[in-house]
Amino acid sequence: MIFNKTEKQERDYLQQVINLLNKTINSTDVSVKEHVDTLAEYKDYLWSNKDIDPHEIRSMRESILNHFALGENVIDKRKRLGKILDIPYFGRIDFKSREKDGKVLPVYIGVHSFYDSDSKMSFIYDWRAPISSMFYDYELGEASYESPAGEVTGDITLKRQYRIRKGRMEYMIESSLTVHDDILQKELSSNADDKMKNIVATIQREQNRIIRNEDAQTIIIQGVAGSGKTSIALHRIAYLLYAFKGSISSKDILIISPNKVFADYISNVLPELGEETVPETSMEQILSSVLDNKYKFQTFFEQVNELLTKPAPGFTDRIQYKASFDFISQLDRFILHIENNYFKAVDVKLTKHVTIPAEFIEEQFRRFDRYPMRQRFETMTDYILEMAQVQYRITVTTAERNMLKKEIRNMFAGNNDVQVYKDFFEWIGKPELFKMRKNRTLEYADLAPLAYIHIALDGNNTKSPVKHLLIDEMQDYSPIQYKLIQKLYPCRKTVLGDASQSVNPYGSSNADMIQKALITGEVMKLCKSYRSTYEITDFAQKIRKNEELEPVARHGEKPQILKCKNEEDEISCIANLISTFKKSSYKSLGIVCKTELQAKDIADKLKAYTDDVYFLSNQSSAFVQGIIITSAHMAKGLEFDEVIIPQVTDKNYQSEIDQSMLYVAATRAMHRLTLTFVGTKSKLF
């Protein structure tokens, strides 16, 4: 007999669960009040009785701390229960184990678990629980899951999906044939939200494999545009926090994200999944920190912007070489050269009668080769003085010690990072590949190798507490950056991106290159594109063909290509498109330009038509819903119901990097895509 066979029975059951949830919430509210009242009583007693016994004070303090901790747990429970009232669960499987007398167990699956202590029943299972994995991995029939006691085998006899909003069941679907395909189509057809949301109801089998992978030290996710790779990576973090609770917490995780806007855009996902927001940083912040924030440097955004406009002679050559493995190999050889050639020992007169011979000093430099080169000076000084005191029976003053240490340091020709780095290019016979900008500003491509040399000479002085590192937009980082990251964070990693979406093809990495740089990593691919309609995906494929991409069969309008008479007409055309958008059911519109300068110019011109356009620059820190105008670089990782790409002329979009930008811009669109131009259209599509 099937438990809750009909839709009416399911609706009645949903109400029963909601009633139980409300009852539990009410009881937790009472419990919270009791803890608050008890704490207030303890504090009043302590204030009123200042001459009480010290032992009693100690005992009461312990009681206060215990009540506070218990109160916090109750409050956390209250918050969690409050969150699931709106959508208690989204799926169900009925599972009959192969064990003797195995009964059919209805398993309702939600974002959070719900256990009723009165009836001692689990009404809702967390989507991350081992038994819940079958919902994503199997259809009707034979199934299994890994429990703490080992593998449990059996059969799924029923599979359902629900759309529940505000505690009301909108519909129920029997998922007997395909993995939540109907639900998926309905969700994909909906409008974009102001921020990224959790996707627990529509996780696909190939995505679930990545989320629940506990074995790989490093997972490298190559995902096509719209495959949900960022969302999957965040769900993976939530899963690991659940699976390894007690050994890893949110503060032990670090996300390297491309910019603050993107960090804000994804900031809702983990809290929705019941986890705290994890720390976030950028590659630039990491590299600058290694170098003690001593240097001015070109940002990645500035590098890309220069490539898109008028790069100086030799600029792309310098970037390309510094993104090669030959560069890393030469750099490692040069560090060995420094070890063998940069320390030139000389005799040091320690006191009036005692001179430390150069040979002895040289010997100590080699003796302490387990230390980074610049870290040896302190140890060498202490050892030399210890030997001198034993041999000559002298007492060395602090001034003499400091003098010796200074003399030893001066024997090393590698005390200035930038000078050493310049030496490197002289050493390989390519001095033209290092160019300092005005005001002693480093090029972005030089930041990582300079930090690499610094660590080789000075050691890694930042002992990272990070247990899991998540790197998004992996294609935008070079091999030397990954080499450095591996030195700084020798922990488990989730690395994700799409080689087709590089905003700098001269300094990018694909999955194989990242695997080589990290010397480890299991490459997993996400080939299905869920974001865009089939028509938009097909158009994007004409810009940049990706043989691995599999579009989901969701149809919509064909992309429009509008030719305008002149620049004024193009602005007027965009304004009309904005008006049409405002009358539609769509919630978000992205006007995506090639460069930020172009975006700013169009934003200023659109002010004559509307005040509703928000300019998103590289200085912005938050994502806003509505009408956004920005560059392709800043739009990367975001999605919009509708996208307009202006100025798609043959002059504006012609190079390899232009192609990347156009592809990124087009793949931001979920439902509608329009391109505008004046004159001759780009030959890239």
XYZ file of C-alpha atoms in Angstrom:
685
model
C 0.000 0.000 0.000
C 1.326 3.427 -0.984
C 1.595 6.022 1.755
C -0.261 9.196 0.651
C -1.261 7.772 -2.712
C -3.362 10.669 -4.005
C -2.568 14.365 -4.415
C -5.282 15.213 -1.859
C -3.603 12.916 0.677
C -0.273 14.600 -0.084
C -1.799 18.044 0.484
C -3.312 16.886 3.790
C 0.044 15.415 4.824
C 1.801 18.677 3.961
C -0.582 20.534 6.261
C 0.088 17.956 8.991
C 3.866 18.540 8.664
C 3.381 22.330 8.724
C 1.236 22.021 11.867
C 3.968 19.956 13.524
C 6.576 22.499 12.462
C 4.516 25.333 13.956
C 4.059 23.346 17.162
C 7.811 22.745 17.414
C 8.515 26.408 16.663
C 6.124 27.481 19.431
C 7.824 25.163 21.900
C 11.258 26.493 20.913
C 9.951 30.040 21.396
C 8.923 29.069 24.940
C 12.332 27.461 25.486
C 14.148 30.586 24.245
C 12.086 32.750 26.620
C 12.886 30.391 29.510
C 16.623 30.632 28.781
C 16.424 34.433 28.550
C 14.471 34.658 31.823
C 16.889 32.292 33.603
C 19.899 34.294 32.428
C 18.245 37.513 33.628
C 17.583 35.911 37.061
C 21.228 34.800 37.360
C 22.503 38.270 36.470
C 20.097 39.981 38.905
C 21.180 37.615 41.671
C 24.876 38.344 41.038
C 24.274 42.104 41.028
C 22.144 41.970 44.173
C 24.475 39.714 46.168
C 28.008 41.045 45.738
C 29.307 39.369 48.924
C 28.452 35.796 47.935
C 30.939 32.971 48.156
C 33.561 32.838 45.310
C 32.725 29.165 44.722
C 29.057 30.062 44.234
C 30.059 32.841 41.815
C 32.141 30.360 39.813
C 29.268 27.865 39.764
C 26.783 30.500 38.633
C 29.111 31.701 35.884
C 29.330 28.137 34.575
C 25.537 27.884 34.682
C 25.216 31.184 32.791
C 27.612 29.951 30.096
C 25.736 26.637 29.791
C 22.377 28.380 29.513
C 23.797 30.775 26.948
C 25.122 27.904 24.807
C 21.852 25.982 25.090
C 19.923 29.131 24.259
C 22.030 29.690 21.138
C 21.340 26.105 19.993
C 17.603 26.606 20.495
C 17.705 29.905 18.571
C 19.580 28.207 15.699
C 16.937 25.470 15.659
C 14.204 28.115 15.628
C 15.781 29.868 12.623
C 16.170 26.597 10.721
C 12.561 25.566 11.353
C 11.347 29.013 10.338
C 13.172 28.702 7.030
C 11.576 25.406 6.070
C 8.007 26.482 6.794
C 7.821 28.081 3.360
C 9.153 25.010 1.498
C 9.257 22.027 3.883
C 10.322 19.573 1.166
C 10.581 19.252 -2.607
C 10.882 15.538 -3.282
C 10.026 12.053 -2.131
C 11.228 8.524 -2.731
C 9.774 5.323 -1.332
C 12.615 2.910 -0.622
C 12.328 -0.784 0.226
C 15.614 -2.228 1.466
C 16.695 -5.799 0.643
C 17.178 -6.572 4.294
C 14.974 -9.196 5.918
C 11.500 -7.787 6.655
C 12.514 -4.590 4.877
C 9.550 -2.219 4.840
C 8.822 0.529 2.350
C 10.153 3.785 3.812
C 8.701 7.069 2.495
C 11.590 9.564 2.437
C 10.553 13.224 2.110
C 13.546 15.365 1.121
C 14.045 19.061 1.887
C 16.737 21.662 2.362
C 16.810 20.834 6.090
C 15.840 17.821 8.169
C 12.915 17.751 10.591
C 12.691 15.201 13.400
C 9.688 15.234 15.706
C 10.867 14.243 19.177
C 7.329 13.449 20.406
C 6.550 10.857 17.726
C 10.255 10.004 17.298
C 9.844 10.231 13.525
C 11.892 11.839 10.785
C 9.387 13.746 8.692
C 11.952 15.428 6.422
C 15.444 14.272 5.438
C 18.227 16.746 4.638
C 19.089 16.717 0.901
C 22.686 15.951 1.920
C 21.806 12.841 3.954
C 23.157 9.557 2.470
C 19.654 8.177 1.860
C 18.680 11.368 -0.034
C 21.383 10.761 -2.643
C 19.118 8.163 -4.280
C 16.654 10.904 -5.224
C 19.274 12.386 -7.531
C 21.016 9.229 -8.710
C 18.222 6.734 -9.438
C 14.860 6.313 -11.083
C 12.315 3.603 -10.172
C 13.869 0.208 -9.547
C 17.143 -0.984 -8.090
C 19.006 1.573 -5.972
C 21.534 1.847 -3.161
C 23.215 4.330 -0.857
C 26.222 4.400 1.443
C 25.302 4.483 5.123
C 27.740 4.679 8.063
C 27.207 0.918 8.448
C 27.964 0.220 4.783
C 26.068 -0.067 1.509
C 22.278 -0.419 1.717
C 20.625 -1.912 -1.365
C 16.983 -2.057 -2.303
C 14.393 -0.672 -4.677
C 12.788 2.710 -5.245
C 9.073 1.995 -5.623
C 7.862 5.594 -5.967
C 9.402 8.938 -6.853
C 7.697 12.334 -6.670
C 8.514 15.970 -6.902
C 6.605 18.890 -5.477
C 6.487 22.604 -5.950
C 5.641 24.081 -2.567
C 5.654 27.825 -1.928
C 4.530 29.587 1.261
C 3.432 26.266 2.680
C 1.079 25.564 -0.236
C 1.488 22.762 -2.752
C 1.227 24.241 -6.257
C 1.650 20.916 -8.027
C 2.957 17.376 -7.704
C 4.729 15.372 -10.420
C 5.369 11.659 -10.595
C 9.050 11.368 -11.583
C 8.989 7.826 -12.846
C 10.749 8.324 -16.164
C 13.304 11.135 -16.109
C 15.194 12.804 -13.295
C 12.905 15.711 -12.368
C 12.763 16.788 -16.004
C 9.360 18.457 -15.756
C 10.312 20.342 -12.621
C 13.598 21.322 -14.205
C 11.861 22.765 -17.273
C 9.477 24.748 -15.082
C 12.329 26.132 -12.992
C 14.432 26.995 -16.039
C 11.491 28.853 -17.546
C 11.134 31.058 -14.479
C 12.712 34.476 -14.181
C 16.143 35.297 -12.790
C 16.400 36.299 -9.143
C 18.358 39.197 -7.726
C 20.920 36.750 -6.414
C 21.886 33.138 -7.027
C 19.542 30.669 -5.314
C 19.960 27.092 -4.165
C 19.078 24.412 -6.720
C 18.552 21.410 -4.438
C 15.256 20.540 -6.134
C 16.797 20.276 -9.597
C 20.284 18.867 -9.035
C 21.088 16.501 -11.878
C 22.876 13.163 -11.680
C 26.172 14.433 -13.125
C 26.039 17.438 -10.793
C 25.322 15.250 -7.763
C 28.443 13.177 -8.513
C 30.555 16.307 -8.120
C 28.731 17.567 -5.023
C 29.127 14.321 -3.085
C 32.671 13.435 -4.138
C 34.518 12.935 -0.830
C 37.610 11.199 -2.169
C 39.296 13.618 -4.579
C 41.926 15.901 -3.063
C 41.254 18.348 -5.867
C 38.276 18.478 -8.216
C 38.649 20.522 -11.400
C 35.217 21.252 -12.879
C 35.177 22.175 -16.549
C 31.633 23.391 -17.065
C 30.125 24.927 -20.173
C 28.321 28.271 -19.946
C 25.074 27.840 -18.028
C 25.930 24.407 -16.626
C 25.493 25.618 -13.037
C 29.131 25.049 -12.082
C 29.331 27.848 -9.498
C 26.086 26.789 -7.882
C 27.239 23.159 -7.860
C 30.544 24.154 -6.253
C 28.681 26.020 -3.488
C 26.362 23.053 -2.921
C 29.490 20.904 -2.732
C 30.806 23.155 0.044
C 27.469 22.817 1.876
C 27.627 19.039 1.471
C 31.192 18.809 2.813
C 30.237 20.955 5.817
C 27.410 18.477 6.502
C 29.385 15.290 5.824
C 32.446 16.359 7.844
C 30.746 18.314 10.585
C 33.107 18.647 13.532
C 36.266 18.500 11.429
C 35.517 21.407 9.070
C 33.473 24.576 9.512
C 32.604 27.597 7.358
C 35.599 29.567 8.648
C 37.929 26.797 7.373
C 36.849 27.420 3.768
C 38.022 30.173 1.435
C 36.544 31.266 -1.898
C 38.670 33.017 -4.505
C 36.124 34.963 -6.551
C 36.665 37.258 -9.544
C 35.200 40.435 -7.994
C 33.059 41.827 -5.160
C 29.910 41.963 -7.312
C 30.120 38.256 -8.041
C 30.851 37.520 -4.385
C 27.690 39.412 -3.454
C 25.708 37.667 -6.213
C 26.463 34.207 -4.770
C 26.270 35.233 -1.108
C 22.735 33.884 -0.526
C 23.359 30.277 -1.506
C 25.122 28.916 1.586
C 22.830 30.671 4.119
C 19.823 29.267 2.218
C 21.377 25.825 2.668
C 21.716 26.389 6.403
C 25.433 27.198 6.426
C 27.283 30.340 7.376
C 28.773 32.507 4.664
C 32.397 31.544 4.048
C 35.311 33.997 3.760
C 35.995 35.370 0.296
C 39.053 36.948 -1.295
C 40.593 37.661 -4.698
C 43.752 36.488 -6.411
C 45.078 40.031 -6.314
C 44.567 40.295 -2.552
C 46.404 37.006 -2.006
C 49.377 37.937 -4.217
C 49.700 41.436 -2.796
C 49.542 40.051 0.754
C 52.408 37.624 0.022
C 54.444 40.656 -1.067
C 53.502 42.496 2.159
C 51.362 44.941 0.115
C 54.571 46.791 -0.832
C 53.969 47.281 -4.538
C 51.628 49.163 -6.805
C 50.278 46.870 -9.491
C 48.001 46.752 -12.481
C 44.768 44.899 -11.644
C 43.448 41.998 -13.707
C 40.548 44.185 -14.804
C 42.987 46.875 -15.974
C 45.040 44.267 -17.821
C 41.977 42.985 -19.691
C 40.800 46.524 -20.398
C 44.174 47.372 -21.942
C 44.048 44.232 -24.094
C 40.598 45.262 -25.321
C 41.627 48.796 -26.244
C 45.144 49.606 -27.407
C 47.733 47.279 -25.907
C 51.282 48.651 -25.950
C 53.839 46.860 -28.143
C 55.023 43.632 -26.545
C 52.202 43.607 -23.941
C 50.519 40.410 -25.163
C 53.925 38.738 -25.664
C 54.837 39.415 -22.044
C 51.524 38.016 -20.816
C 51.736 34.905 -22.996
C 55.252 34.001 -21.936
C 54.464 34.430 -18.242
C 51.479 32.107 -18.649
C 53.629 29.295 -20.083
C 55.093 26.249 -18.354
C 58.466 27.077 -19.899
C 58.393 30.267 -17.842
C 57.814 28.273 -14.639
C 60.571 25.838 -15.541
C 63.026 28.679 -16.187
C 61.984 30.381 -12.947
C 62.669 27.201 -10.943
C 66.081 26.861 -12.608
C 66.846 30.467 -11.773
C 65.953 29.957 -8.102
C 68.499 27.123 -8.053
C 70.967 29.521 -9.712
C 70.354 32.020 -6.891
C 71.031 29.303 -4.321
C 74.379 28.500 -5.942
C 75.579 31.951 -6.955
C 74.006 34.777 -4.992
C 75.741 34.203 -1.657
C 79.359 35.405 -1.659
C 80.943 34.998 1.772
C 83.741 37.294 2.974
C 85.828 37.412 6.157
C 84.099 39.227 9.017
C 86.016 40.854 11.850
C 83.846 40.035 14.842
C 86.072 41.569 17.570
C 89.478 43.150 17.676
C 91.085 39.733 17.851
C 88.503 37.413 16.246
C 87.806 37.152 12.522
C 85.231 34.744 11.094
C 86.671 33.240 7.886
C 84.631 33.422 4.683
C 84.950 29.659 4.153
C 83.259 28.981 7.509
C 80.416 31.412 6.753
C 79.935 29.846 3.304
C 79.828 26.412 4.898
C 77.008 27.509 7.227
C 74.963 28.918 4.367
C 75.089 25.465 2.747
C 74.630 23.714 6.077
C 71.218 25.305 6.685
C 69.851 24.618 3.202
C 66.610 23.271 4.673
C 65.690 26.896 5.386
C 64.654 29.395 2.679
C 67.673 31.489 1.733
C 66.766 34.674 3.579
C 65.686 32.756 6.673
C 69.171 31.319 7.129
C 70.799 34.558 8.247
C 69.363 34.489 11.765
C 70.199 30.820 12.315
C 73.635 31.197 10.749
C 74.436 34.151 13.025
C 73.432 32.224 16.167
C 75.405 29.135 15.170
C 78.558 31.072 14.193
C 78.500 33.001 17.464
C 77.963 29.813 19.438
C 81.020 28.255 17.783
C 83.065 31.445 18.304
C 82.185 31.557 21.981
C 83.224 27.919 22.420
C 86.458 28.255 20.435
C 87.614 31.708 21.521
C 85.861 31.908 24.911
C 84.520 35.369 24.205
C 81.327 37.144 25.145
C 79.624 38.792 22.189
C 77.659 41.978 22.698
C 74.245 42.606 21.143
C 75.795 45.219 18.882
C 78.397 42.710 17.626
C 75.693 40.122 17.001
C 73.585 42.575 15.018
C 76.653 43.650 13.063
C 77.438 40.035 12.130
C 73.868 39.367 11.034
C 73.885 42.520 8.887
C 77.214 41.561 7.325
C 75.916 38.065 6.496
C 72.726 39.482 4.955
C 74.787 41.856 2.798
C 76.724 38.879 1.416
C 73.503 37.778 -0.284
C 72.742 39.560 -3.567
C 69.070 38.593 -3.514
C 67.585 40.853 -0.857
C 65.504 42.939 -3.256
C 62.652 40.993 -4.879
C 62.208 43.259 -7.888
C 65.935 43.356 -8.617
C 66.122 39.552 -8.433
C 63.144 39.330 -10.782
C 64.848 41.709 -13.238
C 67.991 39.586 -12.951
C 65.933 36.589 -14.022
C 65.039 38.120 -17.373
C 68.656 39.110 -17.939
C 69.670 35.561 -17.055
C 67.341 34.011 -19.678
C 68.394 36.629 -22.223
C 64.959 38.272 -22.491
C 65.179 41.580 -20.567
C 62.416 43.049 -22.755
C 59.881 40.759 -21.058
C 59.977 42.807 -17.863
C 58.532 46.277 -18.023
C 57.720 48.365 -14.994
C 54.941 50.924 -15.573
C 55.106 54.560 -14.545
C 55.112 55.279 -10.805
C 56.903 51.930 -10.333
C 53.717 49.993 -11.056
C 53.999 46.269 -11.772
C 52.109 44.662 -14.638
C 49.497 42.183 -13.440
C 51.330 39.274 -15.115
C 54.394 40.015 -12.947
C 52.606 39.892 -9.616
C 52.443 36.089 -9.276
C 56.016 35.289 -10.406
C 57.353 38.010 -8.111
C 55.431 36.442 -5.214
C 56.735 33.018 -6.311
C 60.334 34.255 -6.052
C 59.589 35.949 -2.727
C 58.348 32.689 -1.194
C 61.321 30.775 -2.599
C 63.704 33.252 -0.937
C 61.772 34.203 2.183
C 59.580 31.161 2.832
C 55.850 30.971 3.248
C 55.302 32.998 6.380
C 51.516 32.815 6.218
C 50.367 29.617 7.866
C 46.944 29.187 6.309
C 44.114 27.666 8.406
C 42.175 26.953 5.185
C 41.029 23.333 4.853
C 39.164 23.711 1.569
C 39.788 26.220 -1.189
C 37.227 27.060 -3.866
C 38.555 28.812 -6.979
C 35.957 30.194 -9.393
C 36.568 31.350 -12.979
C 39.587 29.040 -13.101
C 40.360 29.866 -16.737
C 41.360 33.428 -15.825
C 44.374 32.357 -13.760
C 47.744 31.396 -15.196
C 49.795 28.268 -14.353
C 52.262 30.302 -12.259
C 49.336 31.551 -10.164
C 48.216 27.968 -9.568
C 51.770 26.964 -8.636
C 51.792 29.708 -6.042
C 48.318 28.827 -4.759
C 49.466 25.231 -4.244
C 52.350 26.467 -2.083
C 50.098 28.764 -0.053
C 47.124 26.402 0.306
C 48.208 22.737 0.328
C 44.633 21.678 1.144
C 41.663 20.134 -0.660
C 40.364 22.224 -3.545
C 37.388 22.683 -5.792
C 38.403 24.518 -8.965
C 35.817 25.489 -11.575
C 35.410 27.434 -14.764
C 35.060 27.311 -18.531
C 37.974 27.627 -20.941
C 35.596 29.132 -23.530
C 34.848 32.076 -21.256
C 38.332 33.433 -20.710
C 38.416 37.233 -20.737
C 42.162 37.058 -21.373
C 43.018 34.251 -23.809
C 46.728 35.211 -23.641
C 47.083 34.349 -19.964
C 44.416 31.728 -19.362
C 44.435 28.077 -18.294
C 42.343 25.074 -19.265
C 41.587 22.069 -17.044
C 44.608 20.064 -18.239
C 46.965 22.971 -17.565
C 45.539 23.447 -14.068
C 45.890 19.740 -13.371
C 49.535 19.918 -14.455
C 50.215 23.041 -12.364
C 48.639 21.581 -9.215
C 50.249 18.166 -9.902
C 46.936 16.600 -8.933
C 43.245 16.903 -9.565
C 40.346 14.892 -10.909
C 38.830 16.627 -13.942
C 35.038 16.414 -14.038
C 32.959 17.875 -16.853
C 29.547 19.518 -16.879
C 28.423 19.570 -20.498
C 24.713 20.329 -20.262
C 23.784 23.989 -20.526
C 20.669 24.869 -18.534
C 20.654 28.676 -18.498
C 19.761 29.743 -22.036
C 17.057 28.673 -24.438
C 18.054 26.392 -27.293
C 17.916 29.341 -29.705
C 20.270 31.509 -27.617
C 22.675 28.618 -27.056
C 22.693 27.874 -30.793
C 23.533 31.509 -31.520
C 26.356 31.531 -28.928
C 27.766 28.395 -30.551
C 28.183 30.372 -33.798
C 30.368 32.862 -31.899
C 32.497 30.195 -30.269
C 31.888 26.531 -30.999
C 32.083 24.174 -28.026
C 31.790 20.583 -29.217
C 31.132 19.323 -25.688
C 28.134 21.565 -24.999
C 24.723 19.851 -24.795
C 21.818 22.325 -24.754
C 18.694 21.516 -22.743
C 15.684 21.458 -25.055
C 13.942 24.598 -23.814
C 12.764 26.772 -26.664
C 12.136 30.489 -26.919
C 12.560 33.522 -29.148
C 15.335 33.634 -31.711
C 18.021 36.264 -30.938
C 17.400 39.543 -32.754
C 20.116 41.433 -34.640
C 19.054 45.046 -35.167
C 20.822 47.368 -37.597
C 20.593 51.046 -36.613
C 21.018 54.148 -38.800
C 23.502 55.935 -36.535
C 24.675 56.106 -32.904
C 21.669 58.193 -31.838
C 19.343 55.697 -33.445
C 21.108 52.837 -31.640
C 20.615 54.530 -28.262
C 16.952 55.149 -29.133
C 16.621 51.490 -30.152
C 18.085 50.324 -26.811
C 15.705 52.692 -24.986
C 12.752 51.110 -26.837
C 13.998 47.642 -25.872
C 14.129 48.807 -22.249
C 10.513 50.011 -22.493
C 9.452 46.635 -23.903
C 11.309 44.898 -21.069
C 9.481 46.991 -18.443
C 6.131 45.863 -19.856
C 7.174 42.191 -19.844
C 7.149 39.677 -17.017
C 10.957 39.581 -16.965
C 12.726 40.812 -13.849
C 16.301 41.442 -15.020
C 17.870 43.035 -18.081
C 21.611 43.115 -18.740
C 23.035 45.568 -21.277
C 26.464 44.031 -21.786
C 29.168 46.005 -23.593
C 32.666 45.008 -24.622
C 34.419 47.477 -22.298
C 33.512 49.420 -19.195
C 34.180 52.700 -21.005
C 31.611 51.779 -23.664
C 29.131 50.765 -20.963
C 29.599 54.073 -19.126
C 29.150 56.055 -22.346
C 25.892 54.268 -23.236
C 24.655 54.560 -19.638
C 25.161 58.330 -19.754
C 23.317 58.599 -23.087
C 20.409 56.486 -21.841
C 19.765 58.967 -19.010
C 17.873 61.098 -21.540
C 15.356 58.239 -21.864
C 15.231 56.556 -18.435
C 16.558 56.796 -14.877
C 16.196 53.086 -14.198
C 19.538 51.912 -15.579
C 22.212 50.958 -13.041
C 25.853 51.153 -14.152
C 27.861 48.242 -12.775
C 31.586 49.050 -12.748
C 34.666 47.237 -11.500
C 34.423 49.441 -8.393
C 30.902 48.217 -7.582
C 30.498 45.932 -4.594
C 26.916 44.683 -4.884
C 24.652 43.112 -7.475
C 21.282 44.793 -8.031
C 18.220 43.436 -9.776
C 16.591 45.317 -12.594
C 18.282 47.011 -15.561
C 22.069 46.780 -15.422
C 24.612 48.070 -17.904
C 28.120 46.698 -17.558
C 31.114 45.186 -19.350
C 31.361 41.550 -20.415
C 34.169 41.136 -17.906
C 31.954 42.185 -14.986
C 28.947 40.240 -16.314
C 30.827 36.946 -16.235
C 29.130 34.519 -13.848
C 25.879 36.531 -13.785
C 22.642 35.774 -15.621
C 19.718 37.893 -16.827
C 16.257 37.189 -18.182
C 17.093 39.408 -21.132
C 20.402 40.638 -22.571
C 21.139 43.464 -25.007
C 24.594 43.602 -26.614
C 25.235 46.977 -28.264
C 27.865 47.982 -30.834
C 28.397 44.522 -32.372
C 30.287 46.007 -35.313
C 33.186 44.536 -37.268
C 35.525 47.123 -35.746
C 34.411 46.619 -32.139
C 34.341 42.812 -32.217
C 37.096 41.337 -34.368
C 39.981 39.831 -32.327
C 40.297 36.632 -30.302
C 39.708 38.459 -27.039
C 36.731 40.294 -28.592
C 35.310 36.878 -29.470
C 35.638 35.775 -25.828
C 33.827 38.901 -24.648
C 31.010 38.466 -27.160
C 30.566 34.811 -26.164
C 30.435 35.717 -22.475
C 27.892 38.471 -23.158
C 25.597 36.246 -25.242
C 25.629 33.378 -22.730
C 24.356 35.625 -19.913
C 20.857 35.581 -21.472
C 18.231 33.152 -20.202
C 15.157 33.957 -22.327
C 15.789 36.820 -24.738
C 18.855 38.157 -26.592
C 19.138 41.238 -28.803
C 22.232 42.636 -30.546
C 22.456 46.142 -32.037
C 24.952 47.742 -34.391
C 25.625 50.677 -36.744
C 27.413 50.146 -40.061
C 28.879 46.678 -40.664
C 28.079 43.840 -38.286
C 30.853 41.755 -36.716
C 32.023 38.695 -38.634
C 32.282 36.748 -35.371
C 28.690 35.477 -35.695
